[in-house]
Coordinates of C-alpha atoms in Angstrom, one line a residue:
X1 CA -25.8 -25.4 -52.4
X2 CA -22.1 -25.8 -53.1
X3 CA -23.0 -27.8 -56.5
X4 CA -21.2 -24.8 -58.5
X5 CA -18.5 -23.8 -56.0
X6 CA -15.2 -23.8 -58.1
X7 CA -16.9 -24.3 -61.8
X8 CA -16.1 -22.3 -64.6
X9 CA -19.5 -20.0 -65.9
X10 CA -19.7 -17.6 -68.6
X11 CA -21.2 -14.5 -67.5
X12 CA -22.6 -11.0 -69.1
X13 CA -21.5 -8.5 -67.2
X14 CA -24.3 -5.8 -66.7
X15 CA -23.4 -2.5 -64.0
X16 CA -21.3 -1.6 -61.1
X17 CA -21.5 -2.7 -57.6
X18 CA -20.2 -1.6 -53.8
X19 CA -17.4 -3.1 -52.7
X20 CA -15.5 -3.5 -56.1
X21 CA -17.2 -5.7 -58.0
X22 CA -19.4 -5.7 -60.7
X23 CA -22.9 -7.3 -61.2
X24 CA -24.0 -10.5 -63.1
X25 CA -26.7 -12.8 -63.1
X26 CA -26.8 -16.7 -63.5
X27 CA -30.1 -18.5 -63.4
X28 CA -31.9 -15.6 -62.1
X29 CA -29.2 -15.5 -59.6
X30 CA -27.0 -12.2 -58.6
X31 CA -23.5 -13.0 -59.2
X32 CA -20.9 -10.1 -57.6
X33 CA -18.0 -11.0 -60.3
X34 CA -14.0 -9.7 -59.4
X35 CA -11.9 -8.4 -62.2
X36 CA -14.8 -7.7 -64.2
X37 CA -16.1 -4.4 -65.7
X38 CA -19.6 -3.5 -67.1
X39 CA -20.3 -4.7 -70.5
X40 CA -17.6 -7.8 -70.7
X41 CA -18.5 -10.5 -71.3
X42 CA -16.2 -13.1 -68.5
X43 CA -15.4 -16.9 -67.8
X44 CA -15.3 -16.9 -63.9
X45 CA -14.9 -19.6 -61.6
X46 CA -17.4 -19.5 -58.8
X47 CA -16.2 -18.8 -55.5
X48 CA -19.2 -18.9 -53.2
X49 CA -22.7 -20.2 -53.7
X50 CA -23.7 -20.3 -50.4
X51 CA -25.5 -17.7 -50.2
X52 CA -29.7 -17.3 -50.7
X53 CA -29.6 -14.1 -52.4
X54 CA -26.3 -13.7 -54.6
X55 CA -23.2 -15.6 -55.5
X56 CA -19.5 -14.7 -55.7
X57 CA -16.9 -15.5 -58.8
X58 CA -13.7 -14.4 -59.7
X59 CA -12.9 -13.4 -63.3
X60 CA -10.4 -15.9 -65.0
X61 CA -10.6 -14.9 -68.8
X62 CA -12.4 -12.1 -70.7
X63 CA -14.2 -12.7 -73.8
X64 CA -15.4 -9.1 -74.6
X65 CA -13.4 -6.7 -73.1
X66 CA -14.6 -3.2 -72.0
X67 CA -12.9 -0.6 -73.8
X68 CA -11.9 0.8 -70.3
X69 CA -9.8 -2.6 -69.3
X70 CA -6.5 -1.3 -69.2
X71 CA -3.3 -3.8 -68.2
X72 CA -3.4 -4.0 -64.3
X73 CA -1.4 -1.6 -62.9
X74 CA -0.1 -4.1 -60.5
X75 CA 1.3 -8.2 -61.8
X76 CA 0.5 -9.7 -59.1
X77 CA -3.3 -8.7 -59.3
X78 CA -3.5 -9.4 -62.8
X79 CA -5.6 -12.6 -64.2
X80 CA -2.6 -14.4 -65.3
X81 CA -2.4 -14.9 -61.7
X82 CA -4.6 -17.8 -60.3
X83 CA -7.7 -15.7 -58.3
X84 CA -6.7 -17.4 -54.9
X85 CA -3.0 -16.3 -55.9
X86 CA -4.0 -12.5 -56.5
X87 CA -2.9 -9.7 -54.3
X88 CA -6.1 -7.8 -52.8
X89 CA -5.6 -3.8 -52.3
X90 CA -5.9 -3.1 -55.8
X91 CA -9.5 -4.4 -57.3
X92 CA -9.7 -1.4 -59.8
X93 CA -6.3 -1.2 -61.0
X94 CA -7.6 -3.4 -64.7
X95 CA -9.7 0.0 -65.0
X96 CA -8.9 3.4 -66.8
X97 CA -8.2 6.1 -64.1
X98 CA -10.9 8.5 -65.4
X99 CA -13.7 5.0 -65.8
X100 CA -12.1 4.0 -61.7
X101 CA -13.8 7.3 -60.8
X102 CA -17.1 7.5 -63.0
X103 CA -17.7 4.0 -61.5
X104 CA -17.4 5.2 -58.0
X105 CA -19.6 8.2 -58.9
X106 CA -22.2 5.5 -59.9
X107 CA -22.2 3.8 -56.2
X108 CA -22.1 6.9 -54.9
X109 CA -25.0 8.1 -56.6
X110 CA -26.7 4.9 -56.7
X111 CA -26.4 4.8 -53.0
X112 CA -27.9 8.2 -52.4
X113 CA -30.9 6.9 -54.8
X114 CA -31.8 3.6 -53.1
X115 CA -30.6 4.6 -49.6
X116 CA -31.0 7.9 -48.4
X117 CA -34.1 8.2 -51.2
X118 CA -32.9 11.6 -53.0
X119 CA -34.4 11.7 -56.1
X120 CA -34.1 15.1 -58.4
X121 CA -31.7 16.3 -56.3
X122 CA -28.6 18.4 -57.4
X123 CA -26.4 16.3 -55.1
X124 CA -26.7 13.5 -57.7
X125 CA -24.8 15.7 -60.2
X126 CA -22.1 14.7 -57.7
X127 CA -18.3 14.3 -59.6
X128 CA -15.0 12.3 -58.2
X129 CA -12.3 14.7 -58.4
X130 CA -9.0 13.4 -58.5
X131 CA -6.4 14.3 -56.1
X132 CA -4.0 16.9 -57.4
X133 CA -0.9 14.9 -59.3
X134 CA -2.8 11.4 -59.4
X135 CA -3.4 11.6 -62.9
X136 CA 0.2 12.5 -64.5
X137 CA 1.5 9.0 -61.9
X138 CA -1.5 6.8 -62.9
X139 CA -2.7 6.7 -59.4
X140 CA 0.4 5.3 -58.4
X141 CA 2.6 6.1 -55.6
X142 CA 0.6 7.3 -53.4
X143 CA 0.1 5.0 -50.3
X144 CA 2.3 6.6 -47.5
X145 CA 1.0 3.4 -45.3
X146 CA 1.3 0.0 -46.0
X147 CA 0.3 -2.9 -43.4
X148 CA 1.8 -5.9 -44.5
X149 CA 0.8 -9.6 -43.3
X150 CA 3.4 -13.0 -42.1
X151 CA 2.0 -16.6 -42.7
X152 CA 3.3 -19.3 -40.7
X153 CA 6.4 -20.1 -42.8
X154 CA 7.6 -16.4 -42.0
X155 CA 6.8 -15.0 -45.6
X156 CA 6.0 -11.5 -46.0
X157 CA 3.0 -9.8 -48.3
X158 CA -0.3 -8.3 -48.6
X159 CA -3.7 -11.0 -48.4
X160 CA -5.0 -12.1 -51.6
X161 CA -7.9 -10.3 -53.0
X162 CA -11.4 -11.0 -50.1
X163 CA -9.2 -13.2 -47.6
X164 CA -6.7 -13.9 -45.4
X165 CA -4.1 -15.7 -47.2
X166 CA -0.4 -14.4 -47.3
X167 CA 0.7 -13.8 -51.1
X168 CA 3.9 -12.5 -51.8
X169 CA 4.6 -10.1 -54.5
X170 CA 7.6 -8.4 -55.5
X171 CA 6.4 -4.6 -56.0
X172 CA 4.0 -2.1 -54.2
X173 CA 3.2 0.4 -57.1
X174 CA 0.4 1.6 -54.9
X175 CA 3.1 3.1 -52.6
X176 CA 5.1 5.7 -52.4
X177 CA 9.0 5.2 -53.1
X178 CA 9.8 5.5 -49.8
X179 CA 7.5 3.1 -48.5
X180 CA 8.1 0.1 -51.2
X181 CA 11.3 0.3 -51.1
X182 CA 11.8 -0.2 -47.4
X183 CA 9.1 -3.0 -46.9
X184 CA 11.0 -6.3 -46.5
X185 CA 8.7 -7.7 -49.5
X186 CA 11.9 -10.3 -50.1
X187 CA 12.4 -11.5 -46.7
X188 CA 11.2 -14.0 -43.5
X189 CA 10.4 -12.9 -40.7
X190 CA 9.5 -15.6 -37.8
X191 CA 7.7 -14.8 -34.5
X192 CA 4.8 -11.8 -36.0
X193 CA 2.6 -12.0 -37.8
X194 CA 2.0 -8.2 -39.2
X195 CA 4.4 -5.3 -40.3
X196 CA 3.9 -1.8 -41.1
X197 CA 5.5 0.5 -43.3
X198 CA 5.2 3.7 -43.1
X199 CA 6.2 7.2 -44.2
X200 CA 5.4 10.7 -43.5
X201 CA 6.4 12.0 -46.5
X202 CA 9.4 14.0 -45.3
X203 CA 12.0 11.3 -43.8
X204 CA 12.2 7.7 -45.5
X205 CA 10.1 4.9 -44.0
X206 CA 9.7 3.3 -40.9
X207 CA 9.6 -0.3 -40.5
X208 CA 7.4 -1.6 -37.7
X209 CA 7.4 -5.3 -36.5
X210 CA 4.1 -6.0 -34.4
X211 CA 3.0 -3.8 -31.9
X212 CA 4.5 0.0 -32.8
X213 CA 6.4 0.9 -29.3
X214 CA 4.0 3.0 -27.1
X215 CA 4.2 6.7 -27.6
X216 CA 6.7 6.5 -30.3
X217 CA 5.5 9.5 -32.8
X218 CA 6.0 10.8 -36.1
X219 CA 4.8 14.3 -37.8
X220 CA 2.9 15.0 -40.6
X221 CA 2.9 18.8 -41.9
X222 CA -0.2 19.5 -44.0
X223 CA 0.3 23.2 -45.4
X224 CA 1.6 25.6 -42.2
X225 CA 1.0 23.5 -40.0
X226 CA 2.6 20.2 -37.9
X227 CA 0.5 17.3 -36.4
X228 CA 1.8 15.1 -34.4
X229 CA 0.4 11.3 -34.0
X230 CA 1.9 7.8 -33.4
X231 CA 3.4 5.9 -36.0
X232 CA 0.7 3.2 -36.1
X233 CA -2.1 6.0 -35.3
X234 CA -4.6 6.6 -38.0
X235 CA -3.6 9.3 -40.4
X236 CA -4.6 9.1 -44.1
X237 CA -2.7 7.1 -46.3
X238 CA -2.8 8.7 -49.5
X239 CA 0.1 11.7 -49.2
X240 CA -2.0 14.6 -50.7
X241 CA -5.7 13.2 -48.4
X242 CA -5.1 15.4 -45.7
X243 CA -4.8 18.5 -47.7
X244 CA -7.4 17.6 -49.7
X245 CA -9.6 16.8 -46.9
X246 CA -9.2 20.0 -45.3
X247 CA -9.5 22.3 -48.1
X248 CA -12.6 20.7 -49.0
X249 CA -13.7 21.7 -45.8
X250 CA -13.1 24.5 -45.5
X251 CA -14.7 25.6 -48.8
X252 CA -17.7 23.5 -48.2
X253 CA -18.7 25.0 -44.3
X254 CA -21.5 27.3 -44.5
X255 CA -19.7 30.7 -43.0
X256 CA -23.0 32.0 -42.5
X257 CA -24.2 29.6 -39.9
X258 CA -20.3 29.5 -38.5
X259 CA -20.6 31.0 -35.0
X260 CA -17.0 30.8 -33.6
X261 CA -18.0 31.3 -30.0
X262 CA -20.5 27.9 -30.6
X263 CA -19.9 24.8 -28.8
X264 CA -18.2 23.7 -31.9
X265 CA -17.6 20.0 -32.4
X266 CA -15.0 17.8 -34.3
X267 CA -16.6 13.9 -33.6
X268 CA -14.2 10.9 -34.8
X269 CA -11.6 14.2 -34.4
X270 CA -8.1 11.5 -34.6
X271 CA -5.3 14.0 -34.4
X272 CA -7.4 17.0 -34.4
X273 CA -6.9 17.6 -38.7
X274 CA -10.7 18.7 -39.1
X275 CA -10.9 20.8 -35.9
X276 CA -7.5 22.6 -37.1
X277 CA -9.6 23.6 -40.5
X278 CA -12.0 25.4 -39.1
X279 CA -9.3 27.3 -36.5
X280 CA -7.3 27.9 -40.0
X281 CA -10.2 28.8 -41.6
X282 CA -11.5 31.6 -39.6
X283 CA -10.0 32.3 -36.2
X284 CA -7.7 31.1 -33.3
X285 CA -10.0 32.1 -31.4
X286 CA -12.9 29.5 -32.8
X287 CA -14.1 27.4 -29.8
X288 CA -14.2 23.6 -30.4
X289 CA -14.1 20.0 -28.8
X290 CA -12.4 17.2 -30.6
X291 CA -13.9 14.2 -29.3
X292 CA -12.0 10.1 -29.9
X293 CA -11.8 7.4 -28.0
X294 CA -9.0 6.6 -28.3
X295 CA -6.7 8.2 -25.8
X296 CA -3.4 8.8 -27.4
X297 CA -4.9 10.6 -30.5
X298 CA -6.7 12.9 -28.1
X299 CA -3.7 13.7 -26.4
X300 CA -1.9 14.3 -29.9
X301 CA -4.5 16.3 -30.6
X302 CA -4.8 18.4 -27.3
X303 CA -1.2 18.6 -28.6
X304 CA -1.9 20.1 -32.2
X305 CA -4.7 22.5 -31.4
X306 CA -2.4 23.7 -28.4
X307 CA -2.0 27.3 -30.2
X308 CA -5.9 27.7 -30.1
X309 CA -6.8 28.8 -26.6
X310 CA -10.2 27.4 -27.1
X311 CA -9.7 24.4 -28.7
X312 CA -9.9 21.2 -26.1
X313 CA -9.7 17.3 -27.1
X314 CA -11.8 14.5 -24.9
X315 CA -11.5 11.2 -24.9
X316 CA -14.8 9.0 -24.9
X317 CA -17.4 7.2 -27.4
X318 CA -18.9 9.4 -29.1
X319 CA -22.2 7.9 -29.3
X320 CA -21.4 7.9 -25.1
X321 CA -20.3 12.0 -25.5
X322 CA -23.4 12.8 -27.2
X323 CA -25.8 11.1 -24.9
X324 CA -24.0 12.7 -21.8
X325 CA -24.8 16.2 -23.8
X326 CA -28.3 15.5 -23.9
X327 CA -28.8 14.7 -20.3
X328 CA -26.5 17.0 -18.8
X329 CA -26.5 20.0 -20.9
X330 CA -27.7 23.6 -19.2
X331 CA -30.5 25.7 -21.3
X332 CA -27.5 28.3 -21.9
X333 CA -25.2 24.6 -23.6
X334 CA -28.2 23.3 -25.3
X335 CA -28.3 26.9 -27.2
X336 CA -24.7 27.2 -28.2
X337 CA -25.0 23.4 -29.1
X338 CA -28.0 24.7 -31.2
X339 CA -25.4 27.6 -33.0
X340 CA -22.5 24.8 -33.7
X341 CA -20.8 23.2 -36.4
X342 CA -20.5 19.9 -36.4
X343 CA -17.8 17.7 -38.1
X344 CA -18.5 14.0 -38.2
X345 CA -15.7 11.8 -40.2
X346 CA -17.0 8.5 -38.6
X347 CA -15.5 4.9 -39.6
X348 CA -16.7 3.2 -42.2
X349 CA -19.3 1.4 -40.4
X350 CA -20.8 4.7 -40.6
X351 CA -22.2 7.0 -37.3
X352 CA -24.9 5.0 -36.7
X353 CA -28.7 5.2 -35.4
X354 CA -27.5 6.7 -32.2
X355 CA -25.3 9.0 -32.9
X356 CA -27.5 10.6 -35.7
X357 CA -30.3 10.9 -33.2
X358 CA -28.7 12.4 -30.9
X359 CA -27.3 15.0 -33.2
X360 CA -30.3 15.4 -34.5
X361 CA -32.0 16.2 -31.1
X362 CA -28.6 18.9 -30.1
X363 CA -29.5 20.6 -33.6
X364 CA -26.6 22.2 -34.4
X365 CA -26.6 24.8 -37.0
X366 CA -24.4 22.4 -39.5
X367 CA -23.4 19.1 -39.8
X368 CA -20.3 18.6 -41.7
X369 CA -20.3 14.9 -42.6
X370 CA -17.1 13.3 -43.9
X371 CA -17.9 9.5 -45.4
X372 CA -15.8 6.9 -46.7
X373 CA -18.6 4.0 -47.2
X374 CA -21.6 5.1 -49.5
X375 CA -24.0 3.0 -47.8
X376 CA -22.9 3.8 -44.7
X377 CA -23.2 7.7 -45.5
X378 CA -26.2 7.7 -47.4
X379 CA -28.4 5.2 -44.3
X380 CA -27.2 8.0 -42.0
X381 CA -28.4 10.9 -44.2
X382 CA -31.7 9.1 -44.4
X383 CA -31.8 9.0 -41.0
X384 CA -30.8 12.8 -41.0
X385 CA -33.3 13.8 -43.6
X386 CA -36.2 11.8 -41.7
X387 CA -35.1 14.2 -38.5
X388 CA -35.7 17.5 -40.2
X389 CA -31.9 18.2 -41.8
X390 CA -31.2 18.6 -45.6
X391 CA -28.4 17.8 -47.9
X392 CA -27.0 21.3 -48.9
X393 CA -23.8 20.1 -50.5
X394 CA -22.1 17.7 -51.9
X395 CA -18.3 16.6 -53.1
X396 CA -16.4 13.4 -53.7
X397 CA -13.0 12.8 -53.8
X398 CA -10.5 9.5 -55.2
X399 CA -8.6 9.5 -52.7
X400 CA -7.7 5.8 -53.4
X401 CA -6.6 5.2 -56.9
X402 CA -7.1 1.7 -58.1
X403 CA -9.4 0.7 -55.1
X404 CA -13.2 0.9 -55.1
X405 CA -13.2 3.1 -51.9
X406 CA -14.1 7.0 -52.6
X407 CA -14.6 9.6 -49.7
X408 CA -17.3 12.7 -49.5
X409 CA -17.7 15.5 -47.8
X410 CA -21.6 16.8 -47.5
X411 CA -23.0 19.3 -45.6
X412 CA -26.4 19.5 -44.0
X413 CA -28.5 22.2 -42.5
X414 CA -32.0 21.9 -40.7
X415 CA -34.8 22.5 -43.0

């Protein structure tokens, strides 16, 4: 081990992996190559042989091109920069927009195969839609968030691509107008060591050095209607995500298992955006629980939902939530549990053993599961699958140009 670490290999470049890389082999060895694309043949310098199973390398010249390589979208990702040198945020932006998504659709998919073991399923007909305006901007200019990193010397800029080294660059096509052009890409700054940008769309950009001021809010609009949530709180960062997000749910919930007087749940709620989709979707009057942990997005979104008399927010675990359902809740709870929809937009970790288990013991009538992590998704719809529920639908959307991270929306039913 570590004989290779930092040599130069050539490499055939064979299929598409998670996490933005593609898939070679060395010696019998996997080798997860950056920069690459199927079908090219590369020079890469090896990064990390460390490991048993695979090895990492970074793409320093191609020898046979893809006919989907396209001129990064970003110079100070590009290979004419040294790979340690590279800005990380931007691992697909060498690839044609329309290639960026059929790639992602190939995780996705592949994920579903080898994870959650659907085979023949319609769900694997699955496409990545774009978000509405990406394609005439090139998937640029949409990052309405940008956190930014200091090294010691007080120089501002993202991490190079896989670590945590400070580059700095000189542009941010990735973000919006707003947001680039406020980010003090060109100065020092002594005494942090992070700053955020960011931008609701409507007002300029904020600037935030460190730790955002407690309470200090912003508001995003998303069609008729206002949300409220701190600056640094999570929101999506693409500009068009959060009307894309709810649109797709509300198309893709099952309005004949919708029971609005259910003990309706929004899990992982934030703000309360997925909770207020199904109110706008079919009544004020839908009852529903937003449940995060973290205590001033729950009061944001006891904030939002405030026109929908019975629309509450909680604060607490979810996994913790759950399991206090299933050992406290009356016969009369456990049956409008049994008539509820269920939204679940967990981090990308996934929601985990426990949380699925104890959904899957509530069985509610429909579990609307929002994923941005493949894997993540597809090990929890096995999980799912293996407690009686079934995949009923299934839609992906690039709501990250130029990344390797796509989100989807599925919806499953018991058998």
């Amino acid at each position: 081990m570590g004989e290779l670490l930092g040599t130069t290999v050539e490499l055939q470049v064979t299929n598409v992996a998670h996490g933005g890389v593609s898939v070679a082999r060395l010696d019998g060895r996997v080798v997860f190559v950056a920069d690459s694309l199927p079908g090219e043949t590369v020079l890469a310098r090896i990064s990390s042989d460390d490991h048993q199973s695979f090895w990492r390398a970074e793409t320093v010249e191609v020898l046979e091109e893809s006919p989907h390589r396209r001129l990064h979208v970003w110079k100070a990702a590009a290979l004419d920069r040294d790979p340690d040198r590279r800005a990380g945020g931007a691992e697909f932006g060498h690839i044609d927009l329309p290639w960026q998504r059929e790639l992602k659709r190939q995780v996705l998919v592949d994920s579903l195969q080898r994870f959650a073991r659907l085979e023949n399923h319609p769900a694997l007909e699955v496409q990545v839609e774009a978000v509405e305006g990406d394609d005439a901007a090139n998937g640029l200019g949409w990052r309405t968030r940008v956190s930014l990193h200091v090294d010691d010397d007080g120089f501002v800029g993202p991490y190079a691509a896989r670590s945590h080294r400070v580059v700095t660059v000189d542009a941010l096509p990735l973000a919006t107008q707003a947001v680039e052009y406020a980010s003090p890409l060109d100065e020092r700054l002594l005494g942090t060591d992070r700053v955020d940008v960011v931008s609701d769309g409507r007002r300029g950009a904020r600037v935030v050095v460190g730790s955002a001021p407690a309470g200090k809010p912003i508001v995003e609009r998303v069609g008729e209607r206002e949300f409220r949530l701190d600056e640094l709180g999570f929101w999506q960062v693409h500009h068009g995500a959060a009307r894309t997000l709810t649109e797709a749910v509300q198309q893709q919930v099952l309005p004949e298992l919708f029971d609005p007087s259910a003990a309706n749940l929004d899990l992982y709620g934030g703000v309360g955006l997925l909770a207020a989709a199904l109110i706008d979707r079919f009544t004020p009057d839908v009852r529903i629980e937003s449940v995060e942990s973290d205590a001033s997005a729950t009061a944001n979104a006891e904030f939002n939902l405030r026109d929908a008399a019975n629309a509450s927010a909680a604060t607490a675990r979810v996994d913790r939530y759950l399991g206090q359902l299933q050992r406290d809740a009356s016969t009369a709870e456990r049956q409008a549990l049994a008539r509820a929809s269920v939204i679940i937009d967990p981090p990308r970790a996934g929601a985990g053993k426990l949380v699925v288990a104890s959904l899957i013991d509530l069985h509610p009538a429909q579990v609307v599961y929002v994923a941005c992590d493949p894997v993540a998704f597809s090990r929890d719809l096995a999980q799912f699958s293996a407690g009686g529920y079934e995949l009923r639908s299934l839609r992906a959307f690039d709501l990250f140009p130029h990344t390797h991270h796509v989100e989807a929306i599925g919806v499953l039913t018991p058998r």
